[in-house]
Coordinates of C-alpha atoms in Angstrom, one line a residue:
M1 CA 14.2 24.1 16.2
R2 CA 17.2 23.4 18.6
F3 CA 19.6 26.4 20.3
P4 CA 23.3 26.1 19.3
P5 CA 25.7 26.7 22.5
L6 CA 27.8 29.1 22.5
E7 CA 30.7 27.0 20.6
V8 CA 29.0 27.1 17.6
L9 CA 27.8 30.8 18.1
S10 CA 30.8 32.3 17.8
T11 CA 31.5 30.7 14.1
W12 CA 28.5 31.8 12.4
P13 CA 29.2 35.2 10.7
T14 CA 27.6 38.4 10.8
P15 CA 23.1 38.3 10.9
N16 CA 22.0 39.7 7.4
Y17 CA 18.8 40.9 8.5
E18 CA 18.1 43.3 5.2
N19 CA 18.9 41.1 2.4
P20 CA 20.0 37.0 3.5
E21 CA 20.9 34.5 1.7
T22 CA 17.2 32.5 0.7
R23 CA 16.5 28.6 -1.5
G24 CA 14.6 30.3 -3.7
Q25 CA 11.4 29.9 -4.9
A26 CA 11.2 26.3 -5.7
S27 CA 9.1 25.5 -2.3
L28 CA 6.4 27.5 -3.7
I29 CA 6.5 26.3 -6.8
V30 CA 6.2 22.9 -6.2
N31 CA 3.7 23.3 -4.3
I32 CA 1.2 25.4 -5.9
I33 CA 1.9 22.2 -8.8
F34 CA 0.9 19.4 -7.0
L35 CA -1.8 21.2 -5.0
F36 CA -3.0 22.0 -8.1
L37 CA -2.9 18.2 -8.8
V38 CA -4.4 17.1 -5.9
L39 CA -7.7 19.4 -6.3
V40 CA -7.8 18.2 -9.8
A41 CA -7.7 14.4 -8.7
V42 CA -9.8 14.4 -5.5
A43 CA -12.5 16.2 -8.2
L44 CA -12.7 13.7 -10.6
R45 CA -12.6 11.5 -8.4
V46 CA -15.8 13.2 -7.1
Y47 CA -18.0 13.1 -10.5
S48 CA -16.8 9.9 -10.4
R49 CA -18.6 8.2 -7.0
T50 CA -21.5 10.8 -7.9
S51 CA -22.3 10.6 -11.6
V52 CA -20.7 7.9 -13.1
R53 CA -20.5 5.2 -10.5
R54 CA -22.8 6.4 -7.6
W55 CA -21.1 4.6 -5.2
F56 CA -19.7 7.8 -3.1
G57 CA -18.7 5.7 0.5
L58 CA -16.8 6.3 3.6
D59 CA -13.6 5.7 2.1
D60 CA -14.3 9.1 -0.1
I61 CA -15.2 11.1 3.1
M62 CA -11.8 10.6 4.4
I63 CA -9.7 11.0 1.4
G64 CA -12.1 14.6 2.0
L65 CA -10.6 15.2 4.8
A66 CA -7.8 14.4 3.5
T67 CA -7.5 16.6 1.0
L68 CA -8.7 19.2 3.8
F69 CA -5.0 19.1 6.0
T70 CA -2.9 18.7 2.7
I71 CA -4.2 22.3 1.5
G72 CA -3.5 23.9 5.0
L73 CA 0.1 21.5 4.6
T74 CA 0.5 23.3 1.6
V75 CA -0.4 26.6 3.0
V76 CA 1.6 26.3 6.0
V77 CA 5.0 25.1 4.1
V78 CA 4.4 28.7 1.7
L79 CA 4.4 30.7 4.8
A80 CA 7.3 28.9 6.7
N81 CA 9.5 29.1 3.9
E82 CA 7.8 33.2 2.8
R83 CA 7.8 34.4 5.9
Y84 CA 9.0 32.9 8.7
G85 CA 12.5 32.6 7.4
W86 CA 12.5 28.5 7.1
N87 CA 14.6 29.3 3.5
R88 CA 17.7 31.2 4.8
H89 CA 19.9 30.3 7.3
I90 CA 18.5 30.5 11.3
Y91 CA 21.7 33.5 11.9
D92 CA 19.8 35.6 9.4
I93 CA 16.5 35.2 10.9
P94 CA 15.3 38.1 13.0
F95 CA 14.8 37.7 16.8
E96 CA 11.3 38.3 16.9
R97 CA 10.4 36.0 14.6
I98 CA 12.1 32.6 15.6
E99 CA 9.4 32.0 18.0
A100 CA 6.5 32.8 15.4
A101 CA 9.1 29.9 13.2
N102 CA 9.0 27.8 16.0
I103 CA 5.0 27.7 16.0
I104 CA 5.0 26.9 12.1
A105 CA 6.8 23.9 12.8
L106 CA 4.7 22.0 15.9
T107 CA 2.0 23.1 13.2
A108 CA 3.3 21.5 10.4
K109 CA 4.0 18.2 12.5
C110 CA 0.4 18.0 13.4
T111 CA -1.1 18.8 10.0
F112 CA 1.1 16.5 8.3
T113 CA -0.1 13.5 10.7
M114 CA -4.1 14.0 10.0
A115 CA -3.3 14.4 6.3
A116 CA -1.0 11.0 5.9
T117 CA -3.6 9.3 8.8
F118 CA -7.1 10.4 6.6
T119 CA -5.7 9.2 3.5
R120 CA -4.8 6.0 4.9
L121 CA -7.5 5.3 6.8
S122 CA -9.6 6.0 2.7
L123 CA -7.8 3.1 1.4
C124 CA -8.6 0.5 4.8
M125 CA -12.5 2.3 3.7
F126 CA -11.8 1.5 0.3
Y127 CA -10.3 -2.9 1.0
Y128 CA -13.3 -3.1 3.1
R129 CA -16.5 -2.2 -0.1
L130 CA -14.1 -4.2 -1.6
V131 CA -14.7 -8.0 0.3
G132 CA -17.6 -6.6 1.5
D133 CA -19.4 -9.7 2.7
S134 CA -17.8 -11.7 0.6
G135 CA -16.8 -14.7 3.4
V136 CA -12.6 -13.5 3.1
N137 CA -12.1 -12.9 6.5
W138 CA -8.6 -13.4 6.8
F139 CA -8.0 -10.0 3.9
R140 CA -10.5 -8.1 7.2
W141 CA -8.8 -9.2 9.7
V142 CA -4.7 -7.8 8.0
V143 CA -7.3 -4.2 7.4
H144 CA -8.5 -4.2 11.1
A145 CA -4.7 -4.3 12.2
N146 CA -3.7 -2.0 9.5
V147 CA -6.5 -0.1 10.8
A148 CA -5.1 0.0 14.0
F149 CA -1.3 0.6 13.9
T150 CA -3.0 4.0 11.5
I151 CA -4.6 5.3 14.4
A152 CA -1.9 4.4 17.0
V153 CA 1.1 5.9 15.0
C154 CA -0.8 9.0 14.6
I155 CA -1.7 9.2 18.2
T156 CA 1.9 8.7 18.9
F157 CA 3.2 11.2 16.8
V158 CA 0.5 14.3 17.7
F159 CA 1.2 13.7 21.4
L160 CA 4.8 14.0 21.3
S161 CA 4.7 16.6 18.9
V162 CA 2.6 18.8 21.5
F163 CA 3.8 17.6 25.0
L164 CA 7.9 17.4 23.4
C165 CA 8.2 20.2 25.3
T166 CA 7.3 20.2 29.3
P167 CA 5.7 22.9 29.6
V168 CA 4.6 22.9 26.2
Q169 CA 4.6 27.3 25.2
Y170 CA 9.1 25.7 25.8
Y171 CA 9.2 24.5 22.3
W172 CA 8.7 28.0 21.0
E173 CA 9.6 30.3 23.5
F174 CA 12.8 32.8 23.0
P175 CA 14.8 33.7 24.4
P176 CA 13.9 29.9 26.2
S177 CA 13.1 30.6 30.1
T178 CA 16.0 27.6 32.7
D179 CA 12.2 26.3 34.1
G180 CA 11.6 23.8 31.3
H181 CA 13.6 21.1 28.6
C182 CA 12.7 19.0 25.9
L183 CA 12.9 15.5 24.8
D184 CA 15.7 15.4 22.2
E185 CA 13.4 16.8 18.8
G186 CA 15.9 14.8 16.5
I187 CA 14.8 11.9 17.5
A188 CA 11.4 12.2 18.8
T189 CA 11.0 13.2 15.3
L190 CA 13.4 10.5 13.4
A191 CA 11.0 7.5 14.7
A192 CA 7.8 8.9 14.1
G193 CA 8.9 9.3 10.4
I194 CA 10.3 5.8 9.8
L195 CA 6.7 4.6 11.6
N196 CA 5.3 6.5 9.0
L197 CA 6.9 5.1 6.3
S198 CA 5.8 1.6 8.2
A199 CA 2.1 1.9 7.9
D200 CA 2.7 3.8 4.3
L201 CA 4.2 0.3 3.2
L202 CA 1.3 -1.5 4.7
A203 CA -1.0 0.0 3.7
T204 CA 0.3 0.1 -0.3
I205 CA 0.9 -3.9 0.1
T206 CA -2.2 -4.9 2.2
P207 CA -4.1 -5.4 -1.0
I208 CA -1.6 -7.7 -3.0
P209 CA -2.3 -10.9 -1.5
L210 CA -5.6 -11.2 -2.7
V211 CA -5.0 -9.1 -5.7
M212 CA -2.7 -12.5 -6.2
R213 CA -4.7 -14.6 -5.7
L214 CA -7.5 -14.1 -7.9
N215 CA -8.2 -16.7 -10.7
M216 CA -6.9 -14.6 -14.1
R217 CA -3.6 -14.6 -15.5
L218 CA -0.4 -13.9 -13.9
K219 CA 0.1 -10.1 -16.7
Y220 CA -3.1 -9.4 -15.3
R221 CA -2.6 -9.8 -11.7
I222 CA 0.6 -7.9 -11.5
G223 CA -1.4 -5.5 -13.8
V224 CA -4.2 -4.8 -11.3
S225 CA -0.7 -4.3 -8.6
I226 CA 0.6 -2.0 -10.2
L227 CA -2.4 -0.3 -10.0
F228 CA -2.5 -0.2 -6.3
G229 CA 1.1 -0.5 -6.2
L230 CA 1.2 3.7 -7.1
G231 CA 1.9 4.2 -3.3
F232 CA 5.4 2.5 -3.8
I233 CA 5.9 6.4 -5.0
V234 CA 5.2 7.5 -1.8
I235 CA 7.1 5.2 -0.4
V236 CA 10.2 7.3 -1.9
A237 CA 9.4 10.1 -1.0
G238 CA 9.0 9.3 2.8
I239 CA 13.0 7.9 2.4
V240 CA 14.2 11.2 1.6
R241 CA 11.8 13.0 4.1
T242 CA 12.7 10.6 6.2
Y243 CA 16.9 11.4 5.3
Y244 CA 16.7 15.1 5.9
I245 CA 15.4 14.4 9.2
W246 CA 18.3 13.5 10.4
K247 CA 19.7 15.9 7.8
G248 CA 18.5 19.0 9.5
L249 CA 17.2 17.9 12.9
M250 CA 20.4 15.8 14.3
D251 CA 23.6 16.8 12.1
T252 CA 23.7 20.6 12.0
Y253 CA 22.4 23.6 14.1
D254 CA 21.3 25.7 10.5
A255 CA 18.3 23.6 10.7
T256 CA 16.2 26.4 8.6
W257 CA 18.4 26.1 5.9
Y258 CA 19.4 22.6 5.7
A259 CA 15.3 21.5 6.6
Y260 CA 14.4 23.9 3.2
P261 CA 14.2 20.5 1.6
L262 CA 12.8 18.7 4.4
W263 CA 9.8 21.3 3.5
I264 CA 9.3 20.3 -0.3
A265 CA 9.2 16.4 0.6
A266 CA 6.5 16.9 3.7
A267 CA 4.4 18.0 1.3
V268 CA 5.6 16.1 -1.9
E269 CA 4.8 13.0 -0.1
I270 CA 1.5 14.1 1.1
D271 CA -0.2 14.8 -2.0
V272 CA 1.7 12.6 -4.2
G273 CA -0.2 9.7 -1.7
V274 CA -3.8 11.7 -2.1
I275 CA -3.3 11.2 -6.0
C276 CA -3.0 7.3 -5.9
A277 CA -5.2 7.1 -3.3
C278 CA -7.2 8.4 -6.3
A279 CA -6.0 6.2 -8.8
P280 CA -8.9 3.9 -8.7
A281 CA -11.3 5.6 -8.7
L282 CA -10.5 7.9 -11.6
K283 CA -9.4 4.3 -13.9
T284 CA -13.2 3.6 -13.4
L285 CA -13.8 7.3 -15.2
F286 CA -11.4 7.4 -17.8
H287 CA -12.5 3.6 -19.1
F288 CA -16.9 5.4 -19.2
S289 CA -14.8 7.9 -20.9
S290 CA -13.5 6.1 -23.7
S291 CA -16.7 4.2 -23.8
N292 CA -18.1 7.3 -24.5
T293 CA -15.8 8.4 -27.0
Q294 CA -15.8 5.2 -29.2
G295 CA -19.9 5.1 -29.0
Y296 CA -19.8 8.7 -30.3
Y297 CA -17.3 8.1 -33.3
S298 CA -19.0 4.2 -34.6
Q299 CA -22.1 6.3 -35.1
E300 CA -21.0 8.8 -37.7
P301 CA -21.7 7.7 -40.9
S302 CA -18.8 8.9 -43.7
G303 CA -19.7 6.8 -46.9
P304 CA -20.1 3.1 -48.4
S305 CA -16.4 2.1 -47.0
S306 CA -16.9 3.3 -43.6
Q307 CA -20.3 1.5 -43.1
R308 CA -19.0 -1.7 -44.4
A309 CA -15.9 -1.3 -41.8
A310 CA -18.8 -0.9 -38.9
K311 CA -20.5 -3.4 -40.1
E312 CA -17.3 -5.2 -40.1
S313 CA -16.9 -4.7 -36.4
H314 CA -20.0 -5.3 -34.8
T315 CA -19.7 -8.3 -36.6
N316 CA -16.1 -9.4 -34.6
S317 CA -17.5 -7.2 -31.7
S318 CA -19.1 -10.8 -30.7
K319 CA -15.9 -12.5 -31.5
P320 CA -13.3 -12.2 -28.1
S321 CA -10.3 -10.4 -28.9
S322 CA -7.4 -11.1 -28.3
K323 CA -6.4 -7.8 -27.3
R324 CA -6.5 -6.1 -23.8
S325 CA -5.5 -3.6 -22.1
F326 CA -3.1 -4.1 -19.3
F327 CA -4.7 -2.2 -16.4
N328 CA -8.3 -3.8 -17.6
A329 CA -7.7 -6.4 -15.2
T330 CA -11.7 -7.8 -14.9
A331 CA -11.5 -8.6 -18.7
K332 CA -10.1 -11.9 -17.9
L333 CA -11.9 -12.0 -14.3
P334 CA -13.3 -15.8 -13.8
W335 CA -16.8 -15.0 -14.7
S336 CA -15.5 -13.0 -18.2
Q337 CA -14.7 -17.4 -19.8
N338 CA -17.8 -18.2 -18.9
S339 CA -20.4 -15.7 -18.9
R340 CA -23.4 -18.2 -19.5
S341 CA -22.6 -19.6 -16.0
Q342 CA -21.0 -17.2 -14.2
K343 CA -22.6 -13.9 -15.4
G344 CA -26.0 -14.9 -17.1
S345 CA -27.0 -15.7 -20.4
V346 CA -27.6 -12.9 -23.6
R347 CA -31.1 -14.1 -26.0
I348 CA -31.7 -12.5 -28.7
P349 CA -35.2 -13.1 -30.7
E350 CA -34.3 -13.2 -34.1
P351 CA -36.5 -10.3 -35.6
D352 CA -40.1 -11.0 -38.0
T353 CA -39.0 -10.5 -41.9
T354 CA -42.4 -10.4 -42.6
G355 CA -43.0 -8.2 -45.5
S356 CA -39.1 -7.0 -45.1
T357 CA -37.9 -5.2 -48.2
G358 CA -34.3 -6.7 -47.6
S359 CA -33.0 -2.4 -46.8
W360 CA -30.7 -2.6 -43.8
L361 CA -33.7 -0.2 -42.4
D362 CA -35.2 -3.3 -41.6
M363 CA -32.7 -3.9 -39.6
A364 CA -33.2 -0.2 -37.9
K365 CA -37.0 -1.0 -37.6
S366 CA -37.1 -4.3 -36.3
R367 CA -36.4 -3.9 -32.2
T368 CA -33.9 -6.6 -30.9
E369 CA -35.4 -6.5 -27.3
V370 CA -32.4 -8.1 -25.0
T371 CA -33.2 -10.6 -21.6
C372 CA -30.1 -11.5 -18.9
E373 CA -31.3 -14.7 -17.1
P374 CA -30.3 -14.8 -14.0
A375 CA -26.9 -16.4 -12.4
T376 CA -26.6 -20.0 -11.5
P377 CA -25.2 -19.9 -8.3
Q378 CA -21.6 -22.2 -7.7
R379 CA -21.2 -24.4 -5.1
G380 CA -24.0 -26.3 -4.2
G381 CA -25.9 -22.2 -4.0
R382 CA -22.4 -19.9 -2.1
T383 CA -20.5 -18.5 -4.6
A384 CA -16.4 -19.0 -4.1
P385 CA -15.1 -16.0 -2.0
A386 CA -12.9 -14.4 -4.7
L387 CA -15.6 -14.5 -7.4
E388 CA -17.7 -12.7 -5.0
I389 CA -15.8 -10.1 -4.0
M390 CA -15.1 -9.9 -7.9
R391 CA -18.7 -9.6 -9.0
R392 CA -19.8 -7.1 -6.5
D393 CA -20.9 -3.7 -8.1
S394 CA -18.4 -2.8 -5.0
V395 CA -15.3 -3.1 -7.5
E396 CA -14.1 -0.2 -9.3
L397 CA -12.2 -2.3 -11.8
E398 CA -15.5 -3.5 -12.4
S399 CA -16.0 -3.1 -16.9
L400 CA -19.2 -1.1 -18.3
C401 CA -22.2 -4.5 -18.5
Y402 CA -21.9 -6.2 -21.8
A403 CA -25.3 -6.7 -22.4
R404 CA -26.2 -2.5 -22.2
T405 CA -23.8 -2.6 -24.9
V406 CA -25.7 -4.8 -26.8
S407 CA -29.0 -3.1 -26.2
S408 CA -27.5 0.0 -27.3
V409 CA -27.9 -2.1 -31.2
S410 CA -31.5 -0.5 -30.9
H411 CA -31.1 2.7 -30.1
H412 CA -29.0 3.4 -33.3
E413 CA -30.4 6.4 -36.1
P414 CA -32.4 4.8 -39.0
S415 CA -30.6 7.0 -41.4
Y416 CA -26.9 5.5 -39.9
F417 CA -28.0 2.3 -41.9
P418 CA -28.1 3.1 -46.1
D419 CA -30.9 2.1 -48.4
E420 CA -29.2 -1.1 -50.3
R421 CA -30.4 1.4 -53.7
H422 CA -27.2 3.7 -52.6
L423 CA -24.5 0.6 -52.7
A424 CA -22.4 -1.0 -55.2
P425 CA -24.5 -4.5 -56.9
S426 CA -21.6 -6.0 -55.2
E427 CA -22.7 -5.0 -52.0
Q428 CA -26.1 -5.3 -51.7
G429 CA -26.5 -8.8 -51.7
F430 CA -24.4 -8.9 -48.2
A431 CA -27.1 -5.8 -46.8
K432 CA -29.9 -8.8 -48.0
R433 CA -28.7 -11.3 -45.9
Y434 CA -28.5 -9.1 -42.9

């Protein structure tokens, strides 16, 4: 916080410590809402990684650390605005609170930097797990550069924030002593904000070249790129925050009043960043939930007409569908187009029809076995790198195995298959064929 010169002090009105003009409760409301969304997103991510995919890794640890610093930043922002005067004019802050206001500002800078750093590192650890040992070395080097740049920005910004003044306590002590000096806080913070914005941009666009090289239709590549490109929302928030850094710390001496939007933009940027970093894991959870819901309702008996619809649905399930989810990118992956050579083949032996009564109950009683033959290697025993990446179990966008769906047919209860005596004469012949 810059100390204004005497010519600026002479233009300020009389301080109002009892009933000052404030910015309102916008910061408190926004921080509570976005922190709640962060906690929900992280909780769903942890559930997805521990119960659905069972794939908890280093990227989840990083997002956990980012969440802790995000909670800390929210607490700091609320205290700064509600207790230490960062929602009022600087001349309305009592002198005994100015030191605390400066300390809370320094704490917010360091907390923001750590939260942003661990969020970006979580994304980088996720990118490492995507490629694994697939042999895509150029992408690994891009992620290496991303990690190095992220850590360098973190160390630089924390160092500048702590050692902006010499001695260190000269930053917050009031009235300021005469045996210290500081760098220009506005210029240093603006430069750090631009570097932080560049790191966000680099972390967002890193996986897009890899996705666009995959062997699938263009619209599905665009869909996956949009999923990874949700970080552009964070970049927009970062641009807003950078503008208010200039407005609050360089363009005016009334920093506590004009920096109020800066506090909101900084908190929103971190919160949205954590939520976007959880998006790939949440996609897997929503796909799993949707599959279970469809499976539950498909087993509900509700009369002959619904049985016919269920039968037709089961008959047509083996045919390729022309409608695909926009974000279900793996539906058009290379091995999905030739499952027998890439994914393995499914062989369903014919059931023994000896002693058959011609009823659908025979279908339920015959336990159809499903065997999967191992995939044949490509290119002389080595799979192409792009296929190796997308076939790994670590790919978050992979759909549930089709063989699992086929094998689940044998687990239907016999009561779900009606006896043909309850069917119309025209339907009994259809039932006997199955």
